[in-house]
Amino acid sequence: MNFLKKIGAVISAAVLALSLAACSGTESGSGNSGSGSGNGNFRTIDEIKSEGKITIGVFSDKMPFGYVDNNGEYQGYDVYFAKRIAQDLNTELELVPVEAASRVEFLQTGKVDIILANFTVTDERAKQVDFALPYMKVALGVVSPDSAVITSADELNGKTLIVVKGTTAETYFTENYPDVKLQKYDEYNEAYSALQDGRGDAFSTDNTEVLAWAMSNPGFTVGIESLGSIDAIAPAVTKGNTELLDWLNEEIKALGEEQFFHADYDATLASVYGDTVDKNNLVVEGGEM
């Protein structure tokens, strides 16, 4: 009996110790933690400035919006905007590569302060993150080999369409064209390689991107230049980070007064699109679609 009492005491002590540790311990995990925000998954403006660095998630393989060039440097329309955000906050900039399917998770876990990765605003995503005002507009496009150009979505029924996971293209075809076979990839480089290797009949993503890709890849044509609705591309922050959201909205309005996003287009996209794209059909100034 004394032995059993001793065992019981040891177990009780262990349980108590674990309980105390759970109450007093700090939250672990990668990414930022804002002690003043009351939410371990985002930082306030003051905390960002105090730490001297803003972390922004961008694509590393989606030319010409977010990509790494031959010198290992980030370039693109989103990157140009990210640099201006850091400049106006008077902080250093840390660019964090993200995949389409990881954008929400990177915000929710505090790995980044802002997502600027061609993030299309949807009702479903707005339940998970907070979107700022838009800075670009986009529809879907479909690129396919010259030998069998796809010119309408109906032509894809029974065929294999390449998409990237977590994109509006995946959602659109899942909901509207259930007879299209979707071949899904995590990264854009993988998707384009699959198209070039003939593992699918076509590839769908933002029309702005497939148009740019087809221009630099002979043998492929964007047979569908605009599909679905015209949607907004906007920065996103962690749900509830109202202070950073408000700052971004004011920043976008101020940048609109100087036509910043037209300058961004000229610096990063004009050489890619030439005369094939009207910049006013893509650029959004001051958050006004």
Tab-separated table of C-alpha atoms in Angstrom:
chain	number	residue	atom	x	y	z
A	1	MET	CA	0.000	0.000	0.000
A	2	ASN	CA	2.849	2.384	0.838
A	3	PHE	CA	4.368	1.560	-2.546
A	4	LEU	CA	1.109	2.396	-4.339
A	5	LYS	CA	0.841	5.678	-2.421
A	6	LYS	CA	4.364	6.619	-3.486
A	7	ILE	CA	3.575	5.868	-7.145
A	8	GLY	CA	0.396	7.950	-6.895
A	9	ALA	CA	2.323	10.867	-5.420
A	10	VAL	CA	4.919	10.730	-8.197
A	11	ILE	CA	2.219	10.739	-10.893
A	12	SER	CA	0.381	13.635	-9.228
A	13	ALA	CA	3.586	15.654	-9.018
A	14	ALA	CA	4.344	14.991	-12.674
A	15	VAL	CA	0.880	16.062	-13.778
A	16	LEU	CA	1.157	19.240	-11.705
A	17	ALA	CA	4.558	20.060	-13.193
A	18	LEU	CA	3.288	19.600	-16.731
A	19	SER	CA	0.277	21.813	-16.001
A	20	LEU	CA	2.462	24.582	-14.617
A	21	ALA	CA	4.810	24.350	-17.615
A	22	ALA	CA	1.880	24.615	-20.014
A	23	CYS	CA	0.587	27.712	-18.257
A	24	SER	CA	3.933	29.513	-18.054
A	25	GLY	CA	5.602	28.357	-21.276
A	26	THR	CA	5.891	30.444	-24.458
A	27	GLU	CA	4.387	29.530	-27.803
A	28	SER	CA	6.908	27.863	-30.079
A	29	GLY	CA	7.144	27.793	-33.842
A	30	SER	CA	8.760	29.614	-36.735
A	31	GLY	CA	7.819	33.100	-37.801
A	32	ASN	CA	7.089	36.341	-36.046
A	33	SER	CA	5.489	36.791	-32.661
A	34	GLY	CA	3.984	40.066	-31.525
A	35	SER	CA	4.044	40.385	-27.761
A	36	GLY	CA	2.124	43.650	-27.854
A	37	SER	CA	-0.567	42.427	-30.249
A	38	GLY	CA	-2.187	39.901	-27.956
A	39	ASN	CA	-1.937	37.451	-30.856
A	40	GLY	CA	1.237	35.380	-31.192
A	41	ASN	CA	0.665	35.044	-34.941
A	42	PHE	CA	1.111	38.647	-36.059
A	43	ARG	CA	3.108	41.761	-35.309
A	44	THR	CA	1.832	45.298	-35.000
A	45	ILE	CA	3.308	48.210	-36.954
A	46	ASP	CA	5.200	49.344	-33.839
A	47	GLU	CA	6.669	45.880	-33.359
A	48	ILE	CA	7.724	45.676	-37.002
A	49	LYS	CA	9.419	49.065	-36.787
A	50	SER	CA	10.987	48.244	-33.446
A	51	GLU	CA	12.497	45.043	-34.817
A	52	GLY	CA	13.550	46.887	-37.961
A	53	LYS	CA	12.337	44.338	-40.512
A	54	ILE	CA	9.184	43.533	-42.463
A	55	THR	CA	8.711	39.992	-43.792
A	56	ILE	CA	6.759	39.668	-47.029
A	57	GLY	CA	5.809	36.456	-48.789
A	58	VAL	CA	6.286	36.413	-52.582
A	59	PHE	CA	6.575	33.826	-55.310
A	60	SER	CA	10.061	32.788	-56.353
A	61	ASP	CA	9.025	31.052	-59.591
A	62	LYS	CA	6.193	33.119	-61.064
A	63	MET	CA	7.760	35.392	-63.647
A	64	PRO	CA	7.227	38.313	-64.138
A	65	PHE	CA	5.430	38.932	-60.819
A	66	GLY	CA	7.720	37.235	-58.316
A	67	TYR	CA	10.808	35.247	-59.293
A	68	VAL	CA	14.511	34.774	-58.651
A	69	ASP	CA	16.752	35.899	-61.511
A	70	ASN	CA	20.016	34.376	-62.720
A	71	ASN	CA	21.917	36.388	-60.103
A	72	GLY	CA	19.827	34.981	-57.272
A	73	GLU	CA	17.944	38.252	-56.784
A	74	TYR	CA	14.191	38.582	-56.373
A	75	GLN	CA	12.487	40.486	-59.184
A	76	GLY	CA	8.975	41.245	-60.416
A	77	TYR	CA	5.887	43.389	-60.010
A	78	ASP	CA	5.130	42.152	-56.473
A	79	VAL	CA	8.770	42.479	-55.412
A	80	TYR	CA	8.901	46.087	-56.622
A	81	PHE	CA	5.874	46.836	-54.415
A	82	ALA	CA	7.377	44.962	-51.452
A	83	LYS	CA	10.528	47.075	-51.627
A	84	ARG	CA	8.459	50.268	-51.511
A	85	ILE	CA	6.539	49.031	-48.474
A	86	ALA	CA	9.792	48.427	-46.592
A	87	GLN	CA	11.116	51.817	-47.692
A	88	ASP	CA	8.045	53.655	-46.444
A	89	LEU	CA	8.126	51.766	-43.157
A	90	ASN	CA	11.842	52.591	-42.879
A	91	THR	CA	12.675	48.938	-42.228
A	92	GLU	CA	14.727	46.205	-43.817
A	93	LEU	CA	12.902	43.816	-46.140
A	94	GLU	CA	12.955	40.047	-45.832
A	95	LEU	CA	11.379	38.295	-48.806
A	96	VAL	CA	10.037	34.837	-48.029
A	97	PRO	CA	9.308	32.401	-50.891
A	98	VAL	CA	5.813	30.911	-50.789
A	99	GLU	CA	3.795	28.479	-52.850
A	100	ALA	CA	0.210	29.174	-53.855
A	101	ALA	CA	-1.206	26.634	-51.423
A	102	SER	CA	0.894	27.908	-48.493
A	103	ARG	CA	-0.042	31.593	-48.604
A	104	VAL	CA	-2.799	31.410	-46.006
A	105	GLU	CA	-0.797	29.128	-43.723
A	106	PHE	CA	2.243	31.444	-43.790
A	107	LEU	CA	0.070	34.274	-42.484
A	108	GLN	CA	-1.802	32.204	-39.932
A	109	THR	CA	1.424	30.853	-38.426
A	110	GLY	CA	3.220	34.204	-38.401
A	111	LYS	CA	5.897	33.246	-40.917
A	112	VAL	CA	5.270	36.492	-42.800
A	113	ASP	CA	3.681	39.853	-42.043
A	114	ILE	CA	2.229	40.366	-45.528
A	115	ILE	CA	1.540	38.194	-48.560
A	116	LEU	CA	2.215	39.786	-51.961
A	117	ALA	CA	2.084	36.677	-54.113
A	118	ASN	CA	-0.497	37.347	-56.824
A	119	PHE	CA	-3.164	36.708	-54.189
A	120	THR	CA	-6.617	36.824	-55.780
A	121	VAL	CA	-9.362	38.027	-53.439
A	122	THR	CA	-12.108	35.426	-52.932
A	123	ASP	CA	-14.890	35.093	-50.365
A	124	GLU	CA	-13.424	31.851	-49.042
A	125	ARG	CA	-9.949	33.308	-48.563
A	126	ALA	CA	-11.403	36.419	-46.923
A	127	LYS	CA	-12.671	34.175	-44.134
A	128	GLN	CA	-9.074	33.183	-43.366
A	129	VAL	CA	-7.042	36.344	-44.005
A	130	ASP	CA	-7.673	40.082	-44.233
A	131	PHE	CA	-7.217	41.612	-47.691
A	132	ALA	CA	-6.133	45.196	-48.222
A	133	LEU	CA	-7.158	47.307	-51.213
A	134	PRO	CA	-6.334	45.851	-54.641
A	135	TYR	CA	-3.316	46.859	-56.735
A	136	MET	CA	-3.943	44.663	-59.771
A	137	LYS	CA	-6.797	42.895	-61.575
A	138	VAL	CA	-6.744	39.580	-63.360
A	139	ALA	CA	-8.770	36.802	-64.967
A	140	LEU	CA	-7.815	33.231	-65.805
A	141	GLY	CA	-6.035	32.206	-68.986
A	142	VAL	CA	-5.250	28.869	-70.633
A	143	VAL	CA	-2.040	28.079	-72.522
A	144	SER	CA	-1.590	25.002	-74.694
A	145	PRO	CA	0.742	23.627	-77.407
A	146	ASP	CA	0.504	25.151	-80.875
A	147	SER	CA	-0.235	21.681	-82.229
A	148	ALA	CA	-3.522	21.514	-80.287
A	149	VAL	CA	-4.544	24.967	-79.127
A	150	ILE	CA	-7.403	25.055	-76.609
A	151	THR	CA	-9.703	27.976	-77.468
A	152	SER	CA	-12.644	27.330	-75.115
A	153	ALA	CA	-13.070	25.733	-71.723
A	154	ASP	CA	-15.534	23.211	-73.156
A	155	GLU	CA	-12.725	21.767	-75.272
A	156	LEU	CA	-11.031	20.652	-72.060
A	157	ASN	CA	-13.817	18.230	-71.088
A	158	GLY	CA	-12.264	14.771	-70.936
A	159	LYS	CA	-8.786	16.245	-71.288
A	160	THR	CA	-6.039	16.841	-68.715
A	161	LEU	CA	-5.569	20.382	-67.445
A	162	ILE	CA	-2.497	21.300	-65.425
A	163	VAL	CA	-3.086	23.612	-62.445
A	164	VAL	CA	-1.187	24.717	-59.363
A	165	LYS	CA	-2.649	23.735	-56.012
A	166	GLY	CA	-4.386	26.470	-54.067
A	167	THR	CA	-5.016	28.711	-57.090
A	168	THR	CA	-8.221	30.201	-58.429
A	169	ALA	CA	-7.745	28.072	-61.556
A	170	GLU	CA	-8.024	24.904	-59.466
A	171	THR	CA	-11.179	26.213	-57.779
A	172	TYR	CA	-12.769	27.478	-60.988
A	173	PHE	CA	-12.413	24.252	-62.953
A	174	THR	CA	-13.338	22.073	-59.975
A	175	GLU	CA	-16.600	23.975	-59.539
A	176	ASN	CA	-17.512	24.642	-63.164
A	177	TYR	CA	-15.950	21.875	-65.267
A	178	PRO	CA	-16.050	18.605	-63.302
A	179	ASP	CA	-15.319	16.593	-66.467
A	180	VAL	CA	-11.906	18.204	-66.849
A	181	LYS	CA	-9.136	16.059	-65.375
A	182	LEU	CA	-6.984	18.243	-63.141
A	183	GLN	CA	-3.317	17.433	-62.795
A	184	LYS	CA	-2.115	19.392	-59.753
A	185	TYR	CA	1.363	20.616	-58.844
A	186	ASP	CA	2.768	22.502	-55.869
A	187	GLU	CA	5.026	24.863	-57.825
A	188	TYR	CA	4.720	26.819	-61.051
A	189	ASN	CA	8.030	25.498	-62.372
A	190	GLU	CA	6.707	21.959	-62.010
A	191	ALA	CA	3.481	22.873	-63.812
A	192	TYR	CA	5.237	24.462	-66.768
A	193	SER	CA	7.642	21.553	-67.028
A	194	ALA	CA	4.663	19.192	-67.138
A	195	LEU	CA	3.136	21.213	-69.984
A	196	GLN	CA	6.391	21.245	-71.925
A	197	ASP	CA	6.811	17.494	-71.417
A	198	GLY	CA	3.322	16.772	-72.718
A	199	ARG	CA	1.951	15.486	-69.429
A	200	GLY	CA	-1.172	17.599	-69.871
A	201	ASP	CA	-3.195	19.140	-72.672
A	202	ALA	CA	-3.080	22.689	-71.277
A	203	PHE	CA	-2.208	24.773	-68.240
A	204	SER	CA	-4.416	27.382	-66.552
A	205	THR	CA	-3.468	30.161	-64.187
A	206	ASP	CA	-3.703	33.970	-64.207
A	207	ASN	CA	-3.980	35.240	-67.781
A	208	THR	CA	-1.259	37.828	-67.158
A	209	GLU	CA	1.189	35.074	-66.331
A	210	VAL	CA	0.410	32.612	-69.136
A	211	LEU	CA	0.604	35.450	-71.660
A	212	ALA	CA	4.077	36.352	-70.411
A	213	TRP	CA	5.195	32.714	-70.367
A	214	ALA	CA	3.966	31.974	-73.898
A	215	MET	CA	5.860	34.992	-75.248
A	216	SER	CA	9.149	33.532	-74.076
A	217	ASN	CA	8.343	29.902	-74.874
A	218	PRO	CA	7.840	29.296	-78.615
A	219	GLY	CA	5.484	26.459	-79.459
A	220	PHE	CA	2.743	27.473	-77.020
A	221	THR	CA	-0.274	29.749	-77.415
A	222	VAL	CA	-2.715	31.327	-74.995
A	223	GLY	CA	-5.904	30.230	-76.730
A	224	ILE	CA	-8.108	31.514	-73.886
A	225	GLU	CA	-6.972	34.977	-72.825
A	226	SER	CA	-9.759	35.713	-70.341
A	227	LEU	CA	-11.869	33.184	-68.480
A	228	GLY	CA	-14.173	33.636	-65.501
A	229	SER	CA	-14.642	36.917	-63.687
A	230	ILE	CA	-12.264	39.861	-63.463
A	231	ASP	CA	-10.828	39.534	-59.971
A	232	ALA	CA	-8.779	41.725	-57.656
A	233	ILE	CA	-5.207	40.995	-56.606
A	234	ALA	CA	-4.486	42.438	-53.160
A	235	PRO	CA	-2.044	42.239	-50.266
A	236	ALA	CA	-3.142	40.061	-47.357
A	237	VAL	CA	-2.363	40.152	-43.653
A	238	THR	CA	-3.154	37.850	-40.766
A	239	LYS	CA	-6.815	37.864	-39.772
A	240	GLY	CA	-7.330	40.512	-37.097
A	241	ASN	CA	-4.173	42.514	-37.758
A	242	THR	CA	-6.223	45.681	-38.226
A	243	GLU	CA	-3.360	48.084	-37.610
A	244	LEU	CA	-1.194	46.697	-40.417
A	245	LEU	CA	-4.247	46.399	-42.687
A	246	ASP	CA	-5.163	50.054	-42.141
A	247	TRP	CA	-1.578	51.131	-42.826
A	248	LEU	CA	-1.513	49.145	-46.081
A	249	ASN	CA	-4.779	50.663	-47.242
A	250	GLU	CA	-3.492	54.178	-46.638
A	251	GLU	CA	-0.222	53.269	-48.350
A	252	ILE	CA	-2.026	51.998	-51.453
A	253	LYS	CA	-4.151	55.162	-51.609
A	254	ALA	CA	-1.062	57.365	-51.297
A	255	LEU	CA	0.833	55.377	-53.928
A	256	GLY	CA	-2.134	55.750	-56.246
A	257	GLU	CA	-1.761	59.535	-56.145
A	258	GLU	CA	1.734	59.229	-57.607
A	259	GLN	CA	0.722	56.522	-60.104
A	260	PHE	CA	3.169	54.138	-58.436
A	261	PHE	CA	1.711	50.947	-59.885
A	262	HIS	CA	1.961	52.272	-63.438
A	263	ALA	CA	5.627	52.936	-62.697
A	264	ASP	CA	5.884	49.406	-61.286
A	265	TYR	CA	4.392	48.045	-64.516
A	266	ASP	CA	6.830	50.049	-66.629
A	267	ALA	CA	9.782	48.812	-64.588
A	268	THR	CA	8.868	45.129	-64.384
A	269	LEU	CA	6.210	44.168	-66.953
A	270	ALA	CA	6.383	46.496	-69.972
A	271	SER	CA	9.417	44.746	-71.457
A	272	VAL	CA	7.620	41.403	-71.124
A	273	TYR	CA	4.232	42.313	-72.581
A	274	GLY	CA	5.179	45.001	-75.089
A	275	ASP	CA	2.080	46.120	-76.962
A	276	THR	CA	0.099	42.941	-76.321
A	277	VAL	CA	-1.315	44.080	-72.964
A	278	ASP	CA	-2.947	47.397	-72.106
A	279	LYS	CA	-1.471	48.282	-68.726
A	280	ASN	CA	-4.734	49.950	-67.712
A	281	ASN	CA	-6.444	46.554	-67.958
A	282	LEU	CA	-4.047	45.184	-65.333
A	283	VAL	CA	-2.927	48.018	-63.062
A	284	VAL	CA	-5.105	49.288	-60.222
A	285	GLU	CA	-4.225	52.648	-58.667
A	286	GLY	CA	-5.398	53.788	-55.248
A	287	GLY	CA	-7.371	50.605	-54.677
A	288	GLU	CA	-10.077	51.553	-57.186
A	289	MET	CA	-10.977	48.770	-59.619
